[in-house]
Coordinates of C-alpha atoms and ligand atoms in Angstrom, one line a residue:
M1 CA -0.2 0.0 0.2
F2 CA 0.9 3.3 -0.8
V3 CA 1.0 6.2 1.6
S4 CA -0.7 10.0 -0.3
D5 CA -0.1 13.0 1.9
P6 CA -2.0 15.9 1.6
E7 CA 0.9 17.7 -0.2
T8 CA 1.2 14.6 -3.0
A9 CA -2.9 15.2 -3.3
E10 CA -2.8 19.2 -4.1
R11 CA 0.1 19.3 -6.1
R12 CA -1.9 16.9 -7.9
N13 CA -4.6 18.3 -8.2
A14 CA -3.0 22.2 -8.8
A15 CA -1.7 20.6 -11.7
K16 CA -3.7 21.3 -14.8
G17 CA -2.2 19.6 -17.5
N18 CA -2.3 16.4 -19.8
T19 CA -1.5 13.5 -19.0
A20 CA -3.3 10.4 -18.3
Q21 CA -2.9 10.7 -14.3
E22 CA -4.5 13.7 -14.5
K23 CA -7.1 13.2 -16.8
A24 CA -7.7 9.9 -14.2
W25 CA -8.2 12.4 -11.5
A26 CA -10.5 14.9 -13.2
V27 CA -12.8 12.3 -14.2
A28 CA -12.7 11.3 -10.3
A29 CA -13.0 15.0 -9.2
T30 CA -16.6 15.2 -11.4
V31 CA -17.3 12.8 -8.4
C32 CA -20.2 14.8 -5.5
D33 CA -20.8 14.7 -2.1
P34 CA -24.2 13.1 -1.7
E35 CA -24.9 15.0 1.1
I36 CA -23.6 18.5 -0.7
P37 CA -24.3 18.0 -4.1
V38 CA -23.0 21.4 -5.1
L39 CA -18.6 20.1 -4.1
S40 CA -16.9 17.9 -5.7
I41 CA -14.6 15.3 -3.4
A42 CA -11.4 17.0 -4.1
D43 CA -12.8 20.2 -3.5
L44 CA -14.0 18.7 -0.1
G45 CA -9.6 16.9 -0.3
I46 CA -11.6 13.7 0.4
L47 CA -10.2 12.6 -3.0
R48 CA -6.3 11.3 -2.4
D49 CA -5.1 10.8 -4.2
V50 CA -5.3 8.6 -8.3
Q51 CA -3.1 5.8 -10.1
L52 CA -3.7 4.3 -13.6
Y53 CA -1.0 0.5 -13.9
D54 CA -1.2 -2.5 -15.7
D55 CA -3.5 -5.0 -15.4
G56 CA -2.8 -6.7 -18.6
G57 CA -5.9 -5.3 -20.2
M58 CA -6.4 -3.1 -23.1
V59 CA -6.3 0.0 -21.1
P60 CA -5.2 0.7 -17.5
A61 CA -6.5 -0.2 -14.6
V62 CA -7.4 2.1 -12.2
Q63 CA -6.9 2.8 -7.9
V64 CA -8.6 5.8 -6.3
T65 CA -7.6 6.3 -2.7
I66 CA -10.2 8.6 -0.5
T67 CA -10.0 9.8 2.5
P68 CA -13.8 9.8 4.7
T69 CA -14.7 12.4 5.9
Y70 CA -16.5 11.7 9.4
S71 CA -15.9 7.9 10.3
G72 CA -18.8 5.7 10.0
C73 CA -19.7 8.1 7.1
P74 CA -22.7 6.3 5.4
A75 CA -22.0 8.8 2.2
M76 CA -19.0 6.4 1.3
D77 CA -20.2 3.8 -0.8
A78 CA -22.3 6.1 -2.5
I79 CA -18.8 8.2 -3.8
R80 CA -17.2 3.8 -4.5
D81 CA -20.2 3.8 -6.7
D82 CA -20.7 7.0 -8.2
L83 CA -16.6 6.7 -8.9
T84 CA -16.6 3.3 -9.9
A85 CA -19.4 4.6 -12.9
A86 CA -17.7 7.6 -13.5
F87 CA -14.1 5.7 -14.8
N88 CA -16.8 3.0 -16.4
R89 CA -18.1 5.6 -18.2
A90 CA -15.0 6.9 -19.1
G91 CA -13.6 3.8 -20.3
Y92 CA -11.9 2.3 -17.7
P93 CA -13.9 -0.5 -16.8
S94 CA -11.0 -1.7 -13.9
V95 CA -11.7 0.8 -10.7
R96 CA -10.5 0.0 -7.6
V97 CA -11.7 2.0 -5.4
E98 CA -9.2 2.3 -1.6
L99 CA -10.1 3.8 2.1
V100 CA -7.5 5.4 3.8
L101 CA -8.3 6.5 7.2
S102 CA -4.8 7.7 8.4
P103 CA -4.4 10.8 8.4
A104 CA -8.0 11.4 9.3
W105 CA -9.1 13.7 7.2
T106 CA -10.4 17.3 8.2
T107 CA -11.8 21.2 7.0
D108 CA -8.4 22.0 6.5
W109 CA -8.1 19.8 3.2
M110 CA -11.4 21.5 1.6
S111 CA -10.1 23.9 -1.4
E112 CA -10.4 27.5 -1.2
D113 CA -12.8 26.1 -4.4
G114 CA -14.4 24.3 -2.1
R115 CA -15.7 26.9 0.4
A116 CA -17.1 29.4 -2.1
K117 CA -19.3 26.9 -3.8
L118 CA -20.4 26.1 0.1
E119 CA -21.2 29.8 1.1
Q120 CA -22.8 30.3 -2.9
Y121 CA -24.9 27.7 -1.5
G122 CA -25.4 29.0 1.8
I123 CA -23.8 26.9 3.9
A124 CA -21.0 28.3 6.0
P125 CA -17.6 27.1 5.0
P126 CA -15.6 25.9 8.9
S127 CA -13.7 28.8 9.9
G128 CA -10.5 28.1 11.8
H129 CA -8.7 25.4 10.7
S130 CA -7.7 22.6 13.3
A131 CA -4.5 22.6 14.7
V132 CA -2.4 20.2 14.2
R133 CA -3.5 16.9 16.5
H134 CA -1.1 15.3 19.2
T135 CA -3.1 15.1 21.5
G136 CA -6.8 15.7 19.8
P137 CA -8.2 18.3 17.9
V138 CA -8.0 21.3 19.1
R139 CA -10.1 24.0 17.4
L140 CA -8.8 27.4 17.2
A141 CA -12.6 28.7 17.0
L142 CA -13.7 32.4 14.9
A143 CA -16.6 33.7 14.6
V144 CA -18.7 32.5 11.7
K145 CA -20.0 34.2 9.2
C146 CA -23.9 34.3 8.2
P147 CA -23.5 33.0 4.4
Q148 CA -26.8 35.2 3.9
C149 CA -25.4 39.0 4.5
S150 CA -21.7 38.2 6.6
S151 CA -22.5 39.4 9.1
L152 CA -20.0 38.4 12.6
N153 CA -23.4 38.6 14.9
T154 CA -24.6 34.6 14.6
K155 CA -25.3 32.4 17.0
E156 CA -25.1 28.5 17.4
L157 CA -28.9 26.8 17.3
T158 CA -28.1 23.2 17.4
R159 CA -24.6 20.8 17.7
F160 CA -26.0 18.4 15.3
G161 CA -27.9 20.4 12.4
S162 CA -29.0 18.5 9.3
T163 CA -25.8 15.8 9.9
S164 CA -23.1 15.6 11.8
C165 CA -21.0 17.4 9.5
K166 CA -23.1 20.7 10.3
A167 CA -24.3 22.8 13.3
L168 CA -27.1 24.3 13.1
Y169 CA -27.0 28.3 13.0
V170 CA -29.0 31.8 13.1
C171 CA -27.8 34.8 11.9
Q172 CA -29.1 38.0 14.6
D173 CA -28.6 40.8 11.8
C174 CA -30.5 38.8 9.3
K175 CA -32.5 36.8 11.1
E176 CA -31.6 33.3 8.6
P177 CA -31.3 30.3 10.1
F178 CA -28.1 28.4 8.6
D179 CA -26.1 25.6 7.9
Y180 CA -22.2 25.7 9.5
F181 CA -19.9 23.0 8.3
K182 CA -17.9 23.0 11.5
V183 CA -14.1 22.9 11.8
L184 CA -12.5 19.4 12.2
Ligands
ZN201 ZN1 -27.4 37.7 8.2

């Protein structure tokens, strides 16, 4: 098994060339998160690595590495199926999806693009960064910005919103409730 570190994935993500490898990355990056359909798995940082290898077939086989956002996230099965379908459509019949749990996913892996799309969608993106986890996550809390009016005068209503990764907030200025994607 190979190790895929965040830097490697980000470099590959940034490289928008035309090698077979980069094309395969682009295919994987079309798959969206079932819970937040405006975000691709690349935007979220779930997509860690895409490798092509020769398994004796006409076209190379694909191995995709993903890291789930939250432990036991039921969306992973859907993402696995969607990845297989996306590669099959793109002409790769042999697809293997590997789940890598360590290092654990953090909201820091979410791309700038992903954060912007999240906000446009009406979900406040994670504010602040999770610190390096030597003794468990340390969350550096910053004010959560209202995605409607950009006010920082917001308040948490419930720790757990529509899904476990989101909290429900309300803006004290425009009075609109909104989901906040928690820092992890
Ligand atoms: Zn507001």
